[in-house]
Amino acid sequence: MDGAAPSTTSALDTCQYEKVNLSGLSELSISAAACWCVLRSRNVSHFHRVLDFLNAIYRATPDLLHFRHYAKLSLGLRAETILDLVDRNGTTAETWEVFQQLFPDNPLDVAPHATHRDLEKVLAANSSFQNLVNNLFKDEQYRMCYMKVHLDFGEPFVAVLEKLFRELLARLATALPENRRQELTCILETYSVGTQSCFKDNKSLEVF
């Protein structure tokens, strides 16, 4: 678990917390800290980077997370990315292309630990969001009303994503050698100062 991870260090520039000295830190720890910063600062425009990190970790160590934990995080990050694009850019061809990439008609790759029930739930959740986005593209009035309210994927939803990602990082730390575990724990604690809301209990994502 000490290999390369997707580079997300540029996301650290958007973090509102105190900077730390990154020299000598592993790429994995830097990427994890960058992703943590993105979620804590609600920088949705960089959520795709968190998704890349999540996918890389899950592909490398599928035993680290229950499939449903991974699926909740993946769906949530993808959904927030698409809705942010719709909110900022409208229903453009570029937004539709990204939507098709993130929510293909056949979304499931290899899922070694997924039960039949898990797969059913994931497919249903993906289908539900696809229907929502299709409606946003087809009906401008519906889109304008929905984006004003945005209840389904608002702050409580992102708070749950934050909690799920924090649990991922905690599991990741236990799988690392002692020196890397201490390194990861230290940098995450630094970026968590004064923001303990993620350690409070949150409801699971209602789509599952």
XYZ file of N, CA, C and O in Angstrom:
832
model
N 0.813 -1.215 0.000
C 0.000 0.000 0.000
C 0.845 1.264 0.000
O 0.380 2.315 0.382
N 2.085 1.148 -0.399
C 2.950 2.329 -0.396
C 3.261 2.787 -1.806
O 4.207 3.481 -2.063
N 2.388 2.387 -2.766
C 2.622 2.737 -4.150
C 2.078 4.096 -4.492
O 1.641 4.871 -3.661
N 2.086 4.366 -5.787
C 1.648 5.673 -6.258
C 0.147 5.820 -6.165
O -0.594 4.859 -6.247
N -0.304 7.035 -5.994
C -1.721 7.359 -5.985
C -1.923 8.547 -6.897
O -0.975 9.269 -7.218
N -3.153 8.779 -7.334
C -3.402 9.909 -8.230
C -2.924 11.217 -7.630
O -3.113 11.484 -6.445
N -2.287 12.046 -8.426
C -1.769 13.313 -7.925
C -2.909 14.309 -7.708
O -3.618 14.651 -8.633
N -3.059 14.749 -6.461
C -4.101 15.716 -6.136
C -3.530 16.890 -5.369
O -4.258 17.623 -4.712
N -2.224 17.083 -5.428
C -1.594 18.095 -4.580
C -2.057 19.500 -4.903
O -2.046 20.366 -4.031
N -2.469 19.758 -6.143
C -2.921 21.110 -6.459
C -4.160 21.482 -5.674
O -4.433 22.652 -5.448
N -4.912 20.480 -5.243
C -6.115 20.748 -4.468
C -5.779 21.313 -3.099
O -6.611 21.968 -2.469
N -4.549 21.076 -2.616
C -4.160 21.627 -1.317
C -4.154 23.144 -1.344
O -4.321 23.795 -0.310
N -3.955 23.715 -2.517
C -3.934 25.171 -2.622
C -5.283 25.783 -2.279
O -5.368 26.952 -1.912
N -6.369 25.003 -2.401
C -7.703 25.522 -2.137
C -8.115 25.323 -0.686
O -9.176 25.786 -0.282
N -7.291 24.619 0.081
C -7.659 24.313 1.464
C -7.565 25.557 2.333
O -6.662 26.369 2.189
N -8.495 25.671 3.260
C -8.551 26.846 4.118
C -7.782 26.648 5.420
O -7.728 27.532 6.254
N -7.191 25.452 5.604
C -6.507 25.171 6.860
C -5.022 25.496 6.733
O -4.495 25.719 5.651
N -4.344 25.467 7.842
C -2.918 25.808 7.879
C -2.104 24.842 7.041
O -2.285 23.631 7.090
N -1.194 25.354 6.249
C -0.354 24.522 5.415
C 0.650 23.748 6.283
O 1.059 24.196 7.348
N 1.059 22.587 5.791
C 2.092 21.813 6.465
C 3.247 21.623 5.494
O 3.114 21.793 4.290
N 4.397 21.253 6.043
C 5.567 20.989 5.212
C 5.405 19.627 4.542
O 5.384 18.596 5.205
N 5.301 19.630 3.204
C 5.050 18.395 2.477
C 6.332 17.677 2.065
O 6.253 16.570 1.532
N 7.484 18.287 2.296
C 8.731 17.663 1.874
C 8.958 16.366 2.639
O 8.789 16.297 3.858
N 9.314 15.326 1.918
C 9.598 14.049 2.538
C 8.391 13.159 2.725
O 8.542 11.985 3.085
N 7.201 13.673 2.487
C 6.002 12.855 2.645
C 5.776 11.994 1.417
O 6.130 12.365 0.301
N 5.168 10.827 1.612
C 4.882 9.947 0.489
C 3.771 10.530 -0.372
O 2.948 11.324 0.085
N 3.744 10.115 -1.638
C 2.705 10.583 -2.552
C 1.328 10.169 -2.057
O 0.353 10.907 -2.209
N 1.248 8.995 -1.442
C -0.025 8.520 -0.921
C -0.559 9.447 0.162
O -1.736 9.827 0.151
N 0.297 9.836 1.102
C -0.137 10.722 2.183
C -0.527 12.099 1.658
O -1.517 12.693 2.112
N 0.239 12.618 0.696
C -0.082 13.920 0.127
C -1.424 13.869 -0.602
O -2.262 14.758 -0.463
N -1.631 12.803 -1.381
C -2.890 12.660 -2.110
C -4.062 12.524 -1.151
O -5.127 13.121 -1.357
N -3.876 11.746 -0.086
C -4.940 11.569 0.903
C -5.274 12.897 1.571
O -6.452 13.233 1.764
N -4.241 13.672 1.924
C -4.470 14.967 2.558
C -5.170 15.932 1.609
O -6.059 16.692 2.021
N -4.779 15.898 0.333
C -5.416 16.775 -0.647
C -6.900 16.441 -0.787
O -7.751 17.328 -0.810
N -7.207 15.155 -0.866
C -8.607 14.731 -0.978
C -9.395 15.115 0.267
O -10.549 15.559 0.180
N -8.785 14.937 1.413
C -9.444 15.301 2.672
C -9.743 16.794 2.692
O -10.814 17.238 3.099
N -8.778 17.585 2.231
C -8.960 19.030 2.160
C -10.109 19.397 1.232
O -10.908 20.293 1.531
N -10.170 18.754 0.083
C -11.224 19.025 -0.889
C -12.598 18.794 -0.276
O -13.514 19.615 -0.420
N -12.752 17.676 0.422
C -14.043 17.375 1.037
C -14.366 18.331 2.175
O -15.492 18.824 2.291
N -13.384 18.640 3.016
C -13.634 19.500 4.160
C -13.971 20.922 3.734
O -14.757 21.611 4.381
N -13.364 21.371 2.634
C -13.613 22.734 2.159
C -14.783 22.796 1.176
O -15.103 23.865 0.663
N -15.398 21.619 0.899
C -16.563 21.533 -0.008
C -16.207 22.085 -1.396
O -17.018 22.741 -2.033
N -15.014 21.792 -1.853
C -14.570 22.252 -3.169
C -15.031 21.233 -4.210
O -14.257 20.389 -4.676
N -16.281 21.320 -4.594
C -16.902 20.305 -5.434
C -16.221 20.203 -6.795
O -16.197 19.135 -7.412
N -15.647 21.282 -7.262
C -14.993 21.247 -8.563
C -13.803 20.295 -8.591
O -13.333 19.907 -9.668
N -13.313 19.886 -7.413
C -12.215 18.926 -7.326
C -12.672 17.552 -6.844
O -11.825 16.684 -6.591
N -13.967 17.326 -6.742
C -14.448 16.035 -6.264
C -14.018 14.899 -7.198
O -13.893 13.753 -6.765
N -13.834 15.209 -8.484
C -13.396 14.158 -9.416
C -12.017 13.633 -9.030
O -11.699 12.466 -9.280
N -11.208 14.469 -8.393
C -9.887 14.024 -7.935
C -10.025 13.053 -6.759
O -9.279 12.075 -6.652
N -10.971 13.344 -5.885
C -11.238 12.429 -4.769
C -11.735 11.092 -5.316
O -11.375 10.026 -4.816
N -12.571 11.156 -6.342
C -13.072 9.936 -6.969
C -11.935 9.117 -7.566
O -11.903 7.884 -7.426
N -10.991 9.776 -8.219
C -9.831 9.073 -8.783
C -9.039 8.373 -7.676
O -8.593 7.229 -7.841
N -8.854 9.067 -6.556
C -8.135 8.490 -5.421
C -8.880 7.276 -4.877
O -8.288 6.218 -4.638
N -10.181 7.420 -4.692
C -11.007 6.320 -4.191
C -10.906 5.107 -5.105
O -10.711 3.970 -4.633
N -11.035 5.314 -6.405
C -10.984 4.196 -7.348
C -9.621 3.510 -7.341
O -9.544 2.275 -7.425
N -8.561 4.305 -7.241
C -7.221 3.731 -7.214
C -7.016 2.867 -5.972
O -6.465 1.762 -6.046
N -7.482 3.362 -4.829
C -7.347 2.606 -3.584
C -8.174 1.325 -3.636
O -7.706 0.246 -3.245
N -9.394 1.420 -4.148
C -10.258 0.240 -4.182
C -9.742 -0.809 -5.165
O -9.815 -2.007 -4.896
N -9.196 -0.366 -6.287
C -8.629 -1.323 -7.244
C -7.404 -2.024 -6.656
O -7.198 -3.222 -6.873
N -6.594 -1.271 -5.904
C -5.365 -1.836 -5.347
C -5.646 -2.762 -4.172
O -4.973 -3.792 -4.013
N -6.635 -2.399 -3.334
C -6.930 -3.183 -2.127
C -8.435 -3.307 -1.931
O -9.013 -2.660 -1.052
N -9.105 -4.140 -2.713
C -10.562 -4.281 -2.581
C -10.997 -4.810 -1.225
O -12.151 -4.606 -0.822
N -10.089 -5.476 -0.499
C -10.436 -5.975 0.830
C -10.514 -4.865 1.873
O -10.995 -5.090 2.983
N -10.035 -3.677 1.523
C -9.981 -2.587 2.493
C -11.364 -2.068 2.862
O -11.600 -1.670 4.004
N -12.280 -2.093 1.900
C -13.613 -1.532 2.102
C -14.683 -2.544 1.723
O -14.497 -3.317 0.789
N -15.805 -2.494 2.429
C -16.978 -3.219 1.966
C -17.423 -2.572 0.658
O -17.346 -1.351 0.491
N -17.892 -3.388 -0.268
C -18.291 -2.864 -1.566
C -19.328 -1.755 -1.433
O -19.283 -0.752 -2.154
N -20.262 -1.901 -0.495
C -21.317 -0.896 -0.385
C -20.756 0.439 0.097
O -21.239 1.504 -0.292
N -19.735 0.394 0.931
C -19.059 1.621 1.383
C -18.434 2.330 0.173
O -18.607 3.544 -0.015
N -17.725 1.537 -0.629
C -17.124 2.099 -1.842
C -18.185 2.659 -2.780
O -18.035 3.766 -3.322
N -19.280 1.917 -2.965
C -20.317 2.332 -3.906
C -21.000 3.625 -3.459
O -21.316 4.489 -4.281
N -21.235 3.764 -2.162
C -21.851 4.996 -1.646
C -20.966 6.206 -1.929
O -21.433 7.251 -2.394
N -19.678 6.045 -1.629
C -18.747 7.152 -1.872
C -18.647 7.475 -3.361
O -18.683 8.645 -3.764
N -18.535 6.447 -4.160
C -18.402 6.645 -5.597
C -19.622 7.350 -6.179
O -19.495 8.345 -6.907
N -20.799 6.849 -5.855
C -22.023 7.462 -6.370
C -22.152 8.909 -5.899
O -22.474 9.809 -6.681
N -21.883 9.140 -4.626
C -22.017 10.485 -4.076
C -21.083 11.483 -4.727
O -21.478 12.593 -5.086
N -19.821 11.093 -4.908
C -18.842 11.978 -5.528
C -19.197 12.245 -6.991
O -19.087 13.380 -7.476
N -19.638 11.210 -7.694
C -20.014 11.391 -9.099
C -21.244 12.280 -9.227
O -21.315 13.157 -10.098
N -22.225 12.057 -8.346
C -23.454 12.851 -8.406
C -23.176 14.314 -8.119
O -23.669 15.212 -8.824
N -22.378 14.584 -7.086
C -22.061 15.973 -6.749
C -21.282 16.642 -7.879
O -21.483 17.833 -8.158
N -20.407 15.904 -8.532
C -19.640 16.449 -9.653
C -20.568 16.874 -10.785
O -20.426 17.978 -11.343
N -21.525 16.020 -11.131
C -22.447 16.326 -12.228
C -23.348 17.501 -11.872
O -23.542 18.435 -12.673
N -23.901 17.496 -10.680
C -24.807 18.584 -10.296
C -24.070 19.921 -10.218
O -24.643 20.973 -10.521
N -22.812 19.876 -9.813
C -22.018 21.107 -9.794
C -21.815 21.632 -11.213
O -21.898 22.842 -11.452
N -21.567 20.737 -12.164
C -21.412 21.152 -13.559
C -22.709 21.737 -14.114
O -22.695 22.745 -14.819
N -23.823 21.101 -13.787
C -25.119 21.615 -14.239
C -25.366 22.995 -13.639
O -25.854 23.913 -14.317
N -25.017 23.151 -12.372
C -25.243 24.427 -11.690
C -24.367 25.533 -12.277
O -24.813 26.668 -12.463
N -23.122 25.211 -12.584
C -22.178 26.234 -13.070
C -22.281 26.471 -14.575
O -22.187 27.597 -15.037
N -22.463 25.387 -15.333
C -22.391 25.499 -16.792
C -23.719 25.285 -17.505
O -23.811 25.524 -18.712
N -24.723 24.812 -16.765
C -25.991 24.512 -17.410
C -25.938 23.179 -18.135
O -25.003 22.392 -17.983
N -26.939 22.915 -18.941
C -27.042 21.632 -19.632
C -26.310 21.704 -20.979
O -26.916 21.646 -22.052
N -25.007 21.800 -20.896
C -24.183 21.900 -22.094
C -23.791 20.512 -22.596
O -23.918 19.506 -21.876
N -23.289 20.464 -23.811
C -22.808 19.206 -24.381
C -21.641 18.658 -23.562
O -21.507 17.436 -23.381
N -20.807 19.554 -23.049
C -19.672 19.121 -22.231
C -20.146 18.469 -20.942
O -19.618 17.426 -20.526
N -21.147 19.069 -20.298
C -21.694 18.484 -19.074
C -22.296 17.112 -19.360
O -22.115 16.167 -18.584
N -23.014 17.007 -20.460
C -23.618 15.717 -20.823
C -22.551 14.656 -21.077
O -22.709 13.487 -20.679
N -21.454 15.041 -21.693
C -20.367 14.100 -21.962
C -19.763 13.578 -20.662
O -19.503 12.375 -20.520
N -19.542 14.486 -19.707
C -19.004 14.058 -18.408
C -20.007 13.145 -17.703
O -19.625 12.136 -17.094
N -21.282 13.489 -17.781
C -22.335 12.652 -17.190
C -22.301 11.246 -17.779
O -22.385 10.250 -17.053
N -22.153 11.141 -19.087
C -22.108 9.830 -19.738
C -20.880 9.036 -19.308
O -20.939 7.802 -19.183
N -19.794 9.735 -19.073
C -18.576 9.061 -18.635
C -18.700 8.544 -17.199
O -18.258 7.438 -16.889
N -19.304 9.357 -16.334
C -19.400 8.991 -14.922
C -20.570 8.066 -14.626
O -20.545 7.319 -13.641
N -21.602 8.124 -15.458
C -22.777 7.280 -15.267
C -23.112 6.527 -16.556
O -24.125 6.788 -17.196
N -22.252 5.581 -16.943
C -22.514 4.797 -18.151
C -23.713 3.872 -17.944
O -24.129 3.613 -16.822
N -24.246 3.383 -19.048
C -25.410 2.493 -18.964
C -25.079 1.197 -18.232
O -25.933 0.596 -17.583
N -23.842 0.740 -18.331
C -23.395 -0.465 -17.626
C -22.290 -0.062 -16.654
O -21.099 -0.147 -16.975
N -22.668 0.385 -15.449
C -21.709 1.051 -14.564
C -20.768 0.144 -13.795
O -19.779 0.610 -13.262
N -21.052 -1.137 -13.707
C -20.297 -1.978 -12.787
C -19.110 -2.653 -13.453
O -19.248 -3.313 -14.481
N -17.935 -2.437 -12.877
C -16.761 -3.200 -13.282
C -16.699 -4.445 -12.392
O -17.697 -4.884 -11.862
N -15.520 -4.976 -12.224
C -15.375 -6.137 -11.351
C -15.638 -5.722 -9.911
O -15.066 -4.763 -9.407
N -16.532 -6.448 -9.246
C -16.868 -6.157 -7.856
C -16.781 -7.466 -7.075
O -17.778 -8.145 -6.844
N -15.561 -7.848 -6.684
C -15.333 -9.181 -6.125
C -16.096 -9.469 -4.840
O -16.403 -10.618 -4.559
N -16.393 -8.436 -4.050
C -17.035 -8.675 -2.759
C -18.490 -8.229 -2.741
O -19.103 -8.172 -1.675
N -19.044 -7.914 -3.883
C -20.427 -7.438 -3.931
C -21.394 -8.615 -3.966
O -21.201 -9.574 -4.718
N -22.411 -8.527 -3.146
C -23.477 -9.533 -3.188
C -24.468 -9.158 -4.288
O -24.444 -8.045 -4.823
N -25.349 -10.089 -4.609
C -26.382 -9.801 -5.601
C -27.240 -8.625 -5.151
O -27.606 -7.764 -5.958
N -27.537 -8.584 -3.846
C -28.329 -7.487 -3.298
C -27.584 -6.157 -3.424
O -28.187 -5.120 -3.750
N -26.289 -6.187 -3.157
C -25.476 -4.972 -3.312
C -25.567 -4.437 -4.737
O -25.765 -3.235 -4.958
N -25.392 -5.325 -5.691
C -25.408 -4.911 -7.091
C -26.767 -4.359 -7.492
O -26.856 -3.378 -8.242
N -27.833 -4.975 -6.986
C -29.178 -4.474 -7.268
C -29.353 -3.053 -6.753
O -29.904 -2.191 -7.440
N -28.874 -2.814 -5.534
C -29.019 -1.490 -4.937
C -28.199 -0.443 -5.696
O -28.656 0.685 -5.912
N -27.000 -0.818 -6.101
C -26.155 0.121 -6.829
C -26.764 0.460 -8.187
O -26.807 1.630 -8.599
N -27.248 -0.555 -8.878
C -27.871 -0.322 -10.173
C -29.106 0.565 -10.042
O -29.335 1.459 -10.857
N -29.899 0.319 -8.989
C -31.105 1.131 -8.774
C -30.743 2.574 -8.462
O -31.386 3.510 -8.959
N -29.705 2.782 -7.641
C -29.285 4.138 -7.288
C -28.737 4.876 -8.510
O -29.038 6.050 -8.729
N -27.942 4.184 -9.320
C -27.420 4.790 -10.542
C -28.548 5.154 -11.500
O -28.551 6.238 -12.084
N -29.505 4.249 -11.637
C -30.636 4.492 -12.533
C -31.463 5.682 -12.069
O -31.901 6.512 -12.876
N -31.663 5.785 -10.760
C -32.438 6.893 -10.208
C -31.768 8.226 -10.505
O -32.426 9.202 -10.899
N -30.441 8.274 -10.330
C -29.738 9.533 -10.601
C -29.718 9.834 -12.099
O -29.825 10.996 -12.503
N -29.576 8.811 -12.915
C -29.610 9.021 -14.359
C -30.941 9.631 -14.784
O -30.983 10.536 -15.623
N -32.032 9.139 -14.199
C -33.354 9.690 -14.512
C -33.453 11.154 -14.096
O -34.034 11.981 -14.810
N -32.889 11.457 -12.932
C -32.899 12.839 -12.459
C -32.180 13.752 -13.452
O -32.693 14.807 -13.839
N -30.992 13.355 -13.866
C -30.199 14.199 -14.773
C -30.880 14.305 -16.138
O -30.886 15.379 -16.753
N -31.448 13.225 -16.596
C -32.190 13.289 -17.863
C -33.301 14.322 -17.785
O -33.526 15.096 -18.733
N -33.999 14.360 -16.659
C -35.070 15.350 -16.475
C -34.512 16.773 -16.405
O -35.132 17.720 -16.916
N -33.359 16.925 -15.783
C -32.734 18.245 -15.719
C -32.385 18.768 -17.110
O -32.477 19.962 -17.380
N -31.980 17.853 -17.973
C -31.621 18.252 -19.331
C -32.851 18.495 -20.206
O -32.828 19.357 -21.079
N -33.908 17.741 -19.960
C -35.085 17.840 -20.817
C -35.994 19.013 -20.466
O -36.641 19.586 -21.337
N -36.048 19.352 -19.186
C -37.031 20.335 -18.719
C -36.311 21.491 -18.018
O -35.861 21.354 -16.873
N -36.212 22.610 -18.696
C -35.476 23.749 -18.144
C -36.129 24.298 -16.876
O -35.439 24.647 -15.913
N -37.455 24.352 -16.857
C -38.146 24.866 -15.672
C -37.915 23.954 -14.477
O -37.665 24.422 -13.355
N -37.988 22.657 -14.718
C -37.712 21.697 -13.647
C -36.288 21.863 -13.142
O -36.029 21.839 -11.936
N -35.350 22.040 -14.081
C -33.948 22.215 -13.693
C -33.761 23.451 -12.821
O -33.078 23.405 -11.792
N -34.356 24.557 -13.214
C -34.190 25.790 -12.453
C -34.761 25.654 -11.050
O -34.158 26.101 -10.074
N -35.906 24.998 -10.942
C -36.522 24.801 -9.620
C -35.693 23.849 -8.770
O -35.452 24.106 -7.586
N -35.240 22.764 -9.385
C -34.485 21.763 -8.637
C -33.165 22.328 -8.131
O -32.773 22.107 -6.971
N -32.451 23.063 -8.971
C -31.148 23.568 -8.578
C -31.248 24.635 -7.495
O -30.293 24.856 -6.749
N -32.393 25.295 -7.390
C -32.585 26.263 -6.314
C -32.725 25.569 -4.967
O -32.253 26.054 -3.938
N -33.399 24.430 -4.968
C -33.668 23.713 -3.711
C -32.561 22.716 -3.408
O -31.946 22.725 -2.344
N -32.324 21.813 -4.349
C -31.171 20.906 -4.271
C -31.138 20.124 -2.950
O -30.076 19.913 -2.364
N -32.290 19.683 -2.480
C -32.366 19.060 -1.161
C -31.709 17.683 -1.111
O -31.089 17.312 -0.124
N -31.858 16.921 -2.183
C -31.377 15.543 -2.168
C -29.863 15.442 -2.031
O -29.344 14.497 -1.447
N -29.146 16.415 -2.591
C -27.693 16.340 -2.618
C -27.065 17.606 -2.041
O -26.089 18.127 -2.565
N -27.618 18.087 -0.936
C -27.124 19.295 -0.299
C -26.059 19.018 0.737
O -25.398 17.974 0.741
N -25.897 19.932 1.681
C -24.849 19.835 2.696
C -24.924 18.550 3.539
O -23.885 17.919 3.776
N -26.114 18.119 4.003
C -26.153 16.869 4.775
C -25.606 15.682 3.984
O -24.944 14.804 4.541
N -25.873 15.661 2.687
C -25.378 14.594 1.822
C -23.851 14.618 1.757
O -23.191 13.584 1.894
N -23.272 15.808 1.569
C -21.817 15.919 1.482
C -21.178 15.598 2.833
O -20.083 15.034 2.899
N -21.861 15.934 3.922
C -21.337 15.612 5.256
C -21.202 14.104 5.436
O -20.263 13.620 6.072
N -22.134 13.351 4.859
C -22.043 11.898 4.927
C -20.874 11.399 4.078
O -20.138 10.492 4.483
N -20.689 11.992 2.907
C -19.536 11.628 2.083
C -18.235 11.871 2.844
O -17.302 11.071 2.793
N -18.179 12.975 3.555
C -16.995 13.300 4.349
C -16.738 12.229 5.404
O -15.603 11.776 5.597
N -17.779 11.805 6.068
C -17.651 10.778 7.098
C -17.189 9.451 6.488
O -16.308 8.777 7.029
N -17.782 9.082 5.359
C -17.403 7.840 4.695
C -15.943 7.881 4.243
O -15.225 6.879 4.337
N -15.508 9.045 3.765
C -14.125 9.154 3.322
C -13.174 9.110 4.509
O -12.082 8.535 4.416
N -13.579 9.704 5.630
C -12.741 9.646 6.828
C -12.587 8.203 7.300
O -11.508 7.788 7.728
N -13.648 7.421 7.186
C -13.575 6.005 7.550
C -12.641 5.250 6.603
O -11.899 4.353 7.025
N -12.672 5.628 5.324
C -11.748 5.024 4.364
C -10.307 5.311 4.761
O -9.450 4.409 4.754
N -10.016 6.555 5.115
C -8.653 6.921 5.490
C -8.213 6.203 6.763
O -7.044 5.818 6.895
N -9.135 6.019 7.685
C -8.801 5.298 8.921
C -8.440 3.843 8.612
O -7.479 3.290 9.166
N -9.186 3.230 7.717
C -8.882 1.854 7.321
C -7.569 1.793 6.549
O -6.777 0.857 6.717
N -7.351 2.782 5.701
C -6.117 2.835 4.925
C -4.909 2.922 5.841
O -3.897 2.248 5.622
N -5.018 3.719 6.891
C -3.898 3.887 7.822
C -3.514 2.568 8.479
O -2.333 2.285 8.682
N -4.510 1.756 8.803
C -4.217 0.477 9.459
C -3.511 -0.498 8.535
O -2.873 -1.448 9.004
N -3.615 -0.281 7.221
C -2.993 -1.198 6.257
C -1.576 -0.790 5.896
O -0.901 -1.511 5.161
N -1.125 0.356 6.401
C 0.194 0.867 6.042
C 1.259 0.430 7.047
O 0.945 0.137 8.209
N 2.522 0.425 6.636
C 3.614 0.214 7.593
C 3.586 1.302 8.661
O 3.040 2.386 8.443
N 4.191 1.040 9.796
C 4.096 1.931 10.947
C 4.534 3.348 10.617
O 3.862 4.324 10.990
N 5.645 3.501 9.911
C 6.132 4.862 9.624
C 5.162 5.616 8.724
O 4.921 6.809 8.915
N 4.578 4.931 7.749
C 3.625 5.586 6.859
C 2.298 5.834 7.559
O 1.604 6.816 7.277
N 1.938 4.943 8.478
C 0.711 5.133 9.247
C 0.810 6.401 10.091
O -0.112 7.211 10.137
N 1.936 6.591 10.761
C 2.127 7.785 11.578
C 2.137 9.042 10.717
O 1.590 10.078 11.098
N 2.762 8.953 9.547
C 2.819 10.079 8.627
C 1.418 10.491 8.182
O 1.052 11.668 8.223
N 0.618 9.504 7.767
C -0.736 9.791 7.302
C -1.589 10.345 8.429
O -2.311 11.334 8.252
N -1.507 9.747 9.603
C -2.287 10.209 10.748
C -1.930 11.642 11.111
O -2.808 12.471 11.377
N -0.653 11.960 11.089
C -0.187 13.309 11.450
C -0.723 14.358 10.489
O -1.253 15.394 10.913
N -0.609 14.105 9.198
C -1.030 15.117 8.229
C -2.549 15.285 8.237
O -3.062 16.393 8.111
N -3.278 14.195 8.465
C -4.742 14.308 8.524
C -5.186 15.054 9.774
O -6.125 15.849 9.735
N -4.509 14.823 10.896
C -4.842 15.551 12.125
C -4.579 17.038 11.944
O -5.347 17.877 12.420
N -3.513 17.382 11.240
C -3.187 18.791 11.001
C -4.287 19.474 10.209
O -4.692 20.596 10.509
N -4.809 18.783 9.206
C -5.840 19.368 8.355
C -7.233 19.246 8.956
O -8.195 19.705 8.370
N -7.331 18.617 10.137
C -8.634 18.475 10.779
C -8.815 19.412 11.957
O -9.854 19.425 12.596
N -7.804 20.212 12.273
C -7.872 21.084 13.442
C -9.067 22.019 13.352
O -9.283 22.699 12.351
N -9.869 22.025 14.396
C -10.994 22.941 14.475
C -12.196 22.532 13.659
O -13.166 23.265 13.571
N -12.167 21.332 13.066
C -13.287 20.894 12.232
C -13.610 19.437 12.545
O -13.337 18.553 11.752
N -14.208 19.201 13.711
C -14.485 17.834 14.138
C -15.864 17.336 13.758
O -16.273 16.270 14.196
N -16.616 18.068 12.919
C -17.982 17.648 12.608
C -18.032 16.281 11.953
O -19.019 15.568 12.064
N -16.962 15.887 11.272
C -16.999 14.615 10.553
C -16.981 13.439 11.506
O -17.291 12.322 11.109
N -16.636 13.645 12.779
C -16.583 12.538 13.705
C -17.911 12.314 14.414
O -18.062 11.389 15.189
N -18.891 13.179 14.135
C -20.215 12.976 14.684
C -20.941 11.933 13.860
O -20.663 11.736 12.685
N -21.902 11.257 14.469
C -22.663 10.251 13.740
C -23.506 10.915 12.673
O -24.130 11.940 12.896
N -23.528 10.316 11.494
C -24.338 10.776 10.397
C -25.129 9.608 9.847
O -24.695 8.467 9.902
N -26.319 9.893 9.312
C -27.095 8.861 8.662
C -26.384 8.413 7.396
O -25.691 9.172 6.743
N -26.570 7.165 7.030
C -26.010 6.669 5.787
C -26.746 7.291 4.618
O -27.849 7.802 4.769
N -26.127 7.241 3.453
C -26.756 7.790 2.267
C -28.095 7.100 2.024
O -28.178 5.884 1.982
N -29.134 7.897 1.858
C -30.468 7.332 1.756
C -30.698 6.562 0.464
O -31.670 5.839 0.338
N -29.814 6.718 -0.523
C -30.022 6.005 -1.777
C -29.748 4.522 -1.639
O -30.076 3.744 -2.530
N -29.142 4.102 -0.525
C -28.877 2.680 -0.312
C -29.689 2.194 0.880
O -29.425 2.540 1.992
